[in-house]
Tab-separated table of N, CA and C in Angstrom:
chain	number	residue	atom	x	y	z
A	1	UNK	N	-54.736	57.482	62.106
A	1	UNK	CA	-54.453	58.568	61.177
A	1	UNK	C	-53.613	58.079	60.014
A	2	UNK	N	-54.032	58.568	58.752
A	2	UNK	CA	-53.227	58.429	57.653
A	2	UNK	C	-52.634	59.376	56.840
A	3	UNK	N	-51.666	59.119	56.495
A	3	UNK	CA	-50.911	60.856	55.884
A	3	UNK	C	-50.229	60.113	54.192
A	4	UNK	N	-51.136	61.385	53.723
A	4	UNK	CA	-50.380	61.327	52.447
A	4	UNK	C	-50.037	62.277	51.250
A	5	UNK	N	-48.892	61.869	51.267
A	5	UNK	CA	-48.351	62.763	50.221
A	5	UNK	C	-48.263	62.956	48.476
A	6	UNK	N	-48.586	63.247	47.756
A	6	UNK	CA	-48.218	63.525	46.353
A	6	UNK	C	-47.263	64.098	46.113
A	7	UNK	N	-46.636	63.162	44.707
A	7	UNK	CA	-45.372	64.009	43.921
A	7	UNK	C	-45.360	63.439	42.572
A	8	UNK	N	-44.499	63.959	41.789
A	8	UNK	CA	-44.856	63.921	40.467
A	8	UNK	C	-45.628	64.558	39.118
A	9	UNK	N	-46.327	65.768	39.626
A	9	UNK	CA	-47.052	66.853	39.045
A	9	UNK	C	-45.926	67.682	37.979
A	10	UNK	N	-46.742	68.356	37.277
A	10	UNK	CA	-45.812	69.276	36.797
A	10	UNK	C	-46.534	69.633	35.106
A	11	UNK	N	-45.669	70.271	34.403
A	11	UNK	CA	-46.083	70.007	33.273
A	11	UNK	C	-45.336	70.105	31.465
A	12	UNK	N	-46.449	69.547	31.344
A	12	UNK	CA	-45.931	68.628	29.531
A	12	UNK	C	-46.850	68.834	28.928
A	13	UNK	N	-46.421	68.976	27.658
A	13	UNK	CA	-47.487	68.835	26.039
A	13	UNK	C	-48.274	68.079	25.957
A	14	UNK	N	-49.711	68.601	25.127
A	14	UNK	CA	-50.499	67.436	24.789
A	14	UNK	C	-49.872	66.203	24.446
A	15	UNK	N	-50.415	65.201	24.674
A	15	UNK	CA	-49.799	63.959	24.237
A	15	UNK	C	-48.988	62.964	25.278
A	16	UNK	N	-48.179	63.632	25.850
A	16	UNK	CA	-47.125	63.484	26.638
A	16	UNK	C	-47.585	62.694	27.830
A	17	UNK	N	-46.888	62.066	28.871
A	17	UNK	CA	-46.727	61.180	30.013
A	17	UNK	C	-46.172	61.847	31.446
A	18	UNK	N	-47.055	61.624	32.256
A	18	UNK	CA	-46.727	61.659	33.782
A	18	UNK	C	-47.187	60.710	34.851
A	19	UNK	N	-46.400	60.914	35.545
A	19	UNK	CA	-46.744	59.607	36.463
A	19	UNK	C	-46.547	60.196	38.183
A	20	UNK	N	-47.980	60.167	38.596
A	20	UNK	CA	-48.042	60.660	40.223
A	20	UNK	C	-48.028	59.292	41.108
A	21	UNK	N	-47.080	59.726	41.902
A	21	UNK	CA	-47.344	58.663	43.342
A	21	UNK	C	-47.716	59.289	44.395
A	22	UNK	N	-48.083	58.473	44.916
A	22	UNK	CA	-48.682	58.897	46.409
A	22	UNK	C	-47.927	58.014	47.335
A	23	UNK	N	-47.361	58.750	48.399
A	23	UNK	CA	-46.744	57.489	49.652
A	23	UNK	C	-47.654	58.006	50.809
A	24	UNK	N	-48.482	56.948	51.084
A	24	UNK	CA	-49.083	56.710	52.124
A	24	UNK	C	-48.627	56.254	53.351
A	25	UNK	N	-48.582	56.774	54.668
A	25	UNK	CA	-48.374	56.349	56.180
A	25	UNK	C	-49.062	56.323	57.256
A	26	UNK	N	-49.164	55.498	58.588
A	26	UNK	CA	-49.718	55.525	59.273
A	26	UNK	C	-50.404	54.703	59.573
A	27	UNK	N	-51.858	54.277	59.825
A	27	UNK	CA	-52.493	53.125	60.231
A	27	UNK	C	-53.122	52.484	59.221
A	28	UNK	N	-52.414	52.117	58.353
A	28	UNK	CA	-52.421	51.750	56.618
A	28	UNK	C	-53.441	50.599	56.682
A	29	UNK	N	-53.770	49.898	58.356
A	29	UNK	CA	-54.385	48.372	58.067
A	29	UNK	C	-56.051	48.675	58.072
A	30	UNK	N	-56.505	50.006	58.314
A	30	UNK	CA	-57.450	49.920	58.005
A	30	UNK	C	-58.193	50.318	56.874
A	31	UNK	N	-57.114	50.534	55.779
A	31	UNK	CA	-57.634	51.269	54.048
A	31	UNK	C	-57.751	50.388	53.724
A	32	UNK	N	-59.212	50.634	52.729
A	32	UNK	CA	-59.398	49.592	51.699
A	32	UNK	C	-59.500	49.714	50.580
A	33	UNK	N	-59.393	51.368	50.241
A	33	UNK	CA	-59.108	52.059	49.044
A	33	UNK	C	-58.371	53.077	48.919
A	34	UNK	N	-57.663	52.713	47.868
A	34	UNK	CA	-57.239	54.448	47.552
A	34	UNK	C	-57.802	54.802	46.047
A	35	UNK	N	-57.491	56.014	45.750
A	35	UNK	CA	-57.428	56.268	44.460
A	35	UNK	C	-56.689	58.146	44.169
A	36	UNK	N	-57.557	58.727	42.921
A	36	UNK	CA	-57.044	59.476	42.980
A	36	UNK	C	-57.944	60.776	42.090
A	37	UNK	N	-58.326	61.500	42.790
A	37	UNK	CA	-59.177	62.760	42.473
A	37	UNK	C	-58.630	63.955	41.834
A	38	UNK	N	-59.126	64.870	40.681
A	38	UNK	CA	-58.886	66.002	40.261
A	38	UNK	C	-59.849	67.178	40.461
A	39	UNK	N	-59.692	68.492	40.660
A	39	UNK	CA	-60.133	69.412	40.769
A	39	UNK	C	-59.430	70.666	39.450
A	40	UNK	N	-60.098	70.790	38.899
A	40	UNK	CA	-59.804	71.530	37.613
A	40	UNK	C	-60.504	73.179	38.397
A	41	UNK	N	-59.938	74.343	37.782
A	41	UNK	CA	-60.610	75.500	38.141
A	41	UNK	C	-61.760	75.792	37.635
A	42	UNK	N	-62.908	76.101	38.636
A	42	UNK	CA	-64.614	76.347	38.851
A	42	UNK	C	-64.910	75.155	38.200
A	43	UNK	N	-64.138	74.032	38.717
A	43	UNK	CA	-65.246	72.849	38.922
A	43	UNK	C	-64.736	71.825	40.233
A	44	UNK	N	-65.972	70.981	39.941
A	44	UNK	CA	-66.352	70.779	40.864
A	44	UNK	C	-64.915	69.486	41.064
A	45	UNK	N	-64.540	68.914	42.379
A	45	UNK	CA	-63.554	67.959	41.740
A	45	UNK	C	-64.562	66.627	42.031
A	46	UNK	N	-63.511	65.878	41.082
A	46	UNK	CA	-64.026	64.207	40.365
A	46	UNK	C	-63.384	63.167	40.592
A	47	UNK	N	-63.817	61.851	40.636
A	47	UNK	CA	-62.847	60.950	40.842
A	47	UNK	C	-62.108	60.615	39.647
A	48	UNK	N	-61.026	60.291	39.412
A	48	UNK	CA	-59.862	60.010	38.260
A	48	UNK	C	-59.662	58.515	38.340
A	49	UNK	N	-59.189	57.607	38.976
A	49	UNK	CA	-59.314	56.317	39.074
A	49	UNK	C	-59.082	55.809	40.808
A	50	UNK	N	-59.497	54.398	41.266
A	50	UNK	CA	-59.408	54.412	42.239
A	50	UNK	C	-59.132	52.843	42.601
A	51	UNK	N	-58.842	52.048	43.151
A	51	UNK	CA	-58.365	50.878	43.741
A	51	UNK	C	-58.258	50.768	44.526
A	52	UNK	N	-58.905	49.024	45.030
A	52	UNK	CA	-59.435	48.756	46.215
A	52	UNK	C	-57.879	47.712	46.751
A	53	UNK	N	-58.328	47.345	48.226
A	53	UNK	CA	-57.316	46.558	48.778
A	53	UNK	C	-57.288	45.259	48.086
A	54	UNK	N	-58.450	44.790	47.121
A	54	UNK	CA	-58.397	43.471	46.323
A	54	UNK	C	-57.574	43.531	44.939
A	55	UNK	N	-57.600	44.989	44.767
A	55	UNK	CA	-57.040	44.952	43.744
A	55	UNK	C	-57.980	45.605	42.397
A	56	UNK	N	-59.423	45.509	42.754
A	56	UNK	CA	-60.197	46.366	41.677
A	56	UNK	C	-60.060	47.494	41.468
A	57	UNK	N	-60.324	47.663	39.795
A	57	UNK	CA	-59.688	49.239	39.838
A	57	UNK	C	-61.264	49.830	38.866
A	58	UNK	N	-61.551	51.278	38.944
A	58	UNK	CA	-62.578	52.051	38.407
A	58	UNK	C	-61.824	53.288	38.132
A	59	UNK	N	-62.271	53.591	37.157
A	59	UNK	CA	-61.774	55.097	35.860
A	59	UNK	C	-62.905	55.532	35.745
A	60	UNK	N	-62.784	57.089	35.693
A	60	UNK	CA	-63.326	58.321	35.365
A	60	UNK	C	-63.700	57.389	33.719
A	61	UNK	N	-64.510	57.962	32.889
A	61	UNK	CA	-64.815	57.438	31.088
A	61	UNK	C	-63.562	57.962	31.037
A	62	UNK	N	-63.413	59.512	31.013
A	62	UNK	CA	-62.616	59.971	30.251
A	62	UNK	C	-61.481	60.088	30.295
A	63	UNK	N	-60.826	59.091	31.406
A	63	UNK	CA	-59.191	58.719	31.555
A	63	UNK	C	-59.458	57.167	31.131
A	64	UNK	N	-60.719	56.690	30.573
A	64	UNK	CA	-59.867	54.995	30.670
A	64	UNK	C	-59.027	54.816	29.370
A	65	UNK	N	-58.634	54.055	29.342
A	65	UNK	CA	-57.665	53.406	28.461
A	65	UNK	C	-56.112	54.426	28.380
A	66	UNK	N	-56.478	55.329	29.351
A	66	UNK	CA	-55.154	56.641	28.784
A	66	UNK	C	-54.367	56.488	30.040
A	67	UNK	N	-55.354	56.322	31.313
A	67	UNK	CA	-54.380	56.197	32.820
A	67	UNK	C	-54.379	54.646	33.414
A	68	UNK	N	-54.152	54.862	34.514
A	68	UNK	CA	-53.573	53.473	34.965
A	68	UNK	C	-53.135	54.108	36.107
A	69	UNK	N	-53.557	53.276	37.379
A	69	UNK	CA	-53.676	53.395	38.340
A	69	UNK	C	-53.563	51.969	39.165
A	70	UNK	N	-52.192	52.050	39.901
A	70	UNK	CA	-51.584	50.887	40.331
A	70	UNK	C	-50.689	50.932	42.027
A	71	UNK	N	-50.619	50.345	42.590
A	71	UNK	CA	-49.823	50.162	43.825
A	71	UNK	C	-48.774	49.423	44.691
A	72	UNK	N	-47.965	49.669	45.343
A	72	UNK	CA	-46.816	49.069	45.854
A	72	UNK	C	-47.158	48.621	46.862
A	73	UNK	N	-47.543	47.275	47.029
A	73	UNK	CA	-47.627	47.179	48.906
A	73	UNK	C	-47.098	47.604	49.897
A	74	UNK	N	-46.035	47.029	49.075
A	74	UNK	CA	-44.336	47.076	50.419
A	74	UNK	C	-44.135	48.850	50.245
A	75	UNK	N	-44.304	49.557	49.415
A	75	UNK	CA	-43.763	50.887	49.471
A	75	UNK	C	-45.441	51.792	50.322
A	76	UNK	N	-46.492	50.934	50.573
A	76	UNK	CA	-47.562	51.880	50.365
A	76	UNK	C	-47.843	53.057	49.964
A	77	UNK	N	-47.771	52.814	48.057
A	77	UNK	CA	-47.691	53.881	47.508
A	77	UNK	C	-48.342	53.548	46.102
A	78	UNK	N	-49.063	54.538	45.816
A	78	UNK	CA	-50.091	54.126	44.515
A	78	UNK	C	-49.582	55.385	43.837
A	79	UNK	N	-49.641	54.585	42.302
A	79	UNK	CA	-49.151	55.647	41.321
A	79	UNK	C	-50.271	55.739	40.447
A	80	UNK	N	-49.903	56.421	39.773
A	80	UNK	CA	-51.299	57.118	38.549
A	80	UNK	C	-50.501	57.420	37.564
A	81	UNK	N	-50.074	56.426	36.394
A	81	UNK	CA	-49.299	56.574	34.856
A	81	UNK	C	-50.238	57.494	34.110
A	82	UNK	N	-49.885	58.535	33.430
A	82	UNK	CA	-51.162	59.375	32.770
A	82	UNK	C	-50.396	58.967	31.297
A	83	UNK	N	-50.948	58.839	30.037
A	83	UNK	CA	-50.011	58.520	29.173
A	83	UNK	C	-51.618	59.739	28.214
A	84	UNK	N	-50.793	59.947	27.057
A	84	UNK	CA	-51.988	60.676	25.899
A	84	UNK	C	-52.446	62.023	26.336
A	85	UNK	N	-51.740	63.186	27.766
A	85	UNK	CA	-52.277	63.661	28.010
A	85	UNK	C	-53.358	64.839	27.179
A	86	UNK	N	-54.264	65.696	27.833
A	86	UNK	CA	-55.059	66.301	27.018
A	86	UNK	C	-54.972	67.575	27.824
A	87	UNK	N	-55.249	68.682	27.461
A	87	UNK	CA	-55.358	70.400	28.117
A	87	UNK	C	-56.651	70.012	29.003
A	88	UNK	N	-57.480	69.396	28.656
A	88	UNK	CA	-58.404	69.286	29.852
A	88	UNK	C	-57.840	68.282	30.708
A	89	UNK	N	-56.824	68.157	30.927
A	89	UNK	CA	-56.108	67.092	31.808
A	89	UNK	C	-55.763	68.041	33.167
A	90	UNK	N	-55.801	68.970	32.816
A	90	UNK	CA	-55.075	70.460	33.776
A	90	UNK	C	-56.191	70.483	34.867
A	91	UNK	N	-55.483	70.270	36.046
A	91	UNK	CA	-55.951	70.146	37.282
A	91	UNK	C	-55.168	70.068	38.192
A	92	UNK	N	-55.610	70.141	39.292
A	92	UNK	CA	-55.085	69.556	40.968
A	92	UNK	C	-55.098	68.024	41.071
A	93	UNK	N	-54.192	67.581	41.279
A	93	UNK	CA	-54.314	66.319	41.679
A	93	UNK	C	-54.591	65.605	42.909
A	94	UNK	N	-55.279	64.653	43.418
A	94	UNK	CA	-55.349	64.684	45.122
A	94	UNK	C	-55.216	63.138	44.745
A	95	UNK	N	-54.431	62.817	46.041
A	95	UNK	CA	-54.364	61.548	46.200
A	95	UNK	C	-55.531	61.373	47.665
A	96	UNK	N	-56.482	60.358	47.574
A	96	UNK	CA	-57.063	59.768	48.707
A	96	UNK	C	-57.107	58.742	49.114
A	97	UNK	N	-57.475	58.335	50.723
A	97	UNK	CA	-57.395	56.684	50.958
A	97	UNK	C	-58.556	56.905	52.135
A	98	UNK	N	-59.242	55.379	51.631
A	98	UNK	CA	-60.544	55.931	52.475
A	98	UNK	C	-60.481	54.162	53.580
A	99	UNK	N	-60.969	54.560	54.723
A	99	UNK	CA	-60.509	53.488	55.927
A	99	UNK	C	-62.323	52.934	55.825
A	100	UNK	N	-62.114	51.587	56.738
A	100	UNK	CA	-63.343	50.297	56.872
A	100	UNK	C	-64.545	51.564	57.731
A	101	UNK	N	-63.610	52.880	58.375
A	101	UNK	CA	-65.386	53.488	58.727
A	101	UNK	C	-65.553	54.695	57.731
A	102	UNK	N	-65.159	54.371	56.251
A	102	UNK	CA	-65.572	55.176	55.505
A	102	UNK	C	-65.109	56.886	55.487
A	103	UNK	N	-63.780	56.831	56.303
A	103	UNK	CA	-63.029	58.320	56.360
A	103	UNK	C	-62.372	58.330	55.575
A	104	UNK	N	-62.737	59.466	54.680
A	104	UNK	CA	-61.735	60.051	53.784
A	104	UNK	C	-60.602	60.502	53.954
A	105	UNK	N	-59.236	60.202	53.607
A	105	UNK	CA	-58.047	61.384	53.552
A	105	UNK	C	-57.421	61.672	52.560
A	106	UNK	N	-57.429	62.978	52.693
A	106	UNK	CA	-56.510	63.487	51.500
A	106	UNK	C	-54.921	63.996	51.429
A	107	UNK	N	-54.586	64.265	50.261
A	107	UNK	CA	-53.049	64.304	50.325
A	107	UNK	C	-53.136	66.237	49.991
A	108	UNK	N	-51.924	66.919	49.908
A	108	UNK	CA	-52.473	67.978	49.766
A	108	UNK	C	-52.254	68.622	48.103
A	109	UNK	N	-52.421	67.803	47.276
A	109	UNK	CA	-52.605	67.797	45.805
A	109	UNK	C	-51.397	68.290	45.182
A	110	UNK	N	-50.962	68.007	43.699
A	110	UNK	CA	-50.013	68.064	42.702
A	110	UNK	C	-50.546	68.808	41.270
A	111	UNK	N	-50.005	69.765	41.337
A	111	UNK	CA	-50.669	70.664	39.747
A	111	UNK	C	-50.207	69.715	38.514
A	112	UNK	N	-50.951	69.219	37.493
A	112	UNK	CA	-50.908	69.231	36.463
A	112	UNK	C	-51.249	69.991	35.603
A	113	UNK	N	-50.611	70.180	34.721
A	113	UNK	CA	-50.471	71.508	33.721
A	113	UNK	C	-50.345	71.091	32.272
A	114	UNK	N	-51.441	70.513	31.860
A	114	UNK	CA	-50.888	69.893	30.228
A	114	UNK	C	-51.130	70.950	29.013
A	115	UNK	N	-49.913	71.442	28.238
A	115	UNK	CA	-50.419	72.714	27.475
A	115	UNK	C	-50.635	72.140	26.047
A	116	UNK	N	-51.667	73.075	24.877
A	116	UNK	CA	-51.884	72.531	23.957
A	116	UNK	C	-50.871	72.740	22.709
């Protein structure tokens, strides 16, 4: 079992910077990814960026160059720098980590709120 938490949500002006972590626990040796998903209201949710145990990382188009998505070994904890935010930035945040038999877990999400 893996448990994880989000913090760091909240909200700021277009433009503006936040930064979510996730601290992950539990049987950490079998993840080989994490990343980090949004759910905006009446849609559907999406992946936001995500990183593997090597270190590869994949972005949504419409967060690259604006987020950044990075991790602590020793803390097992992946953060998500949002920098440039946008009003369509406004969502749920979920942190996930997915194990070698392909189980998903989720964290139980962080509101972002970016106003225009």
């Amino acid at each position: 079992q893996v448990q994880l938490v989000e913090s760091g949500g909240g909200l700021v002006q277009a433009g503006g910077s936040l930064r979510l972590s996730c601290a992950a626990s539990g049987s950490m040796y079998s993840i080989n990814r994490m990343g980090w998903h949004r759910q905006a209201p009446g849609k559907q949710r999406e992946l936001v960026a995500d990183i593997t145990s090597s270190g590869s990382t994949d972005y949504a188009d419409s967060v690259k160059g604006r987020f950044t998505i990075s991790t602590d070994n020793a803390k097992n904890t992946v953060y998500l720098q949002m920098n440039s935010l946008k009003p369509e930035d406004t969502a749920v945040y979920y942190c996930n980590a997915i194990d070698d038999y392909n189980y998903w877990y989720w964290g139980q999400g962080t509101q972002v709120t970016v106003s225009s």
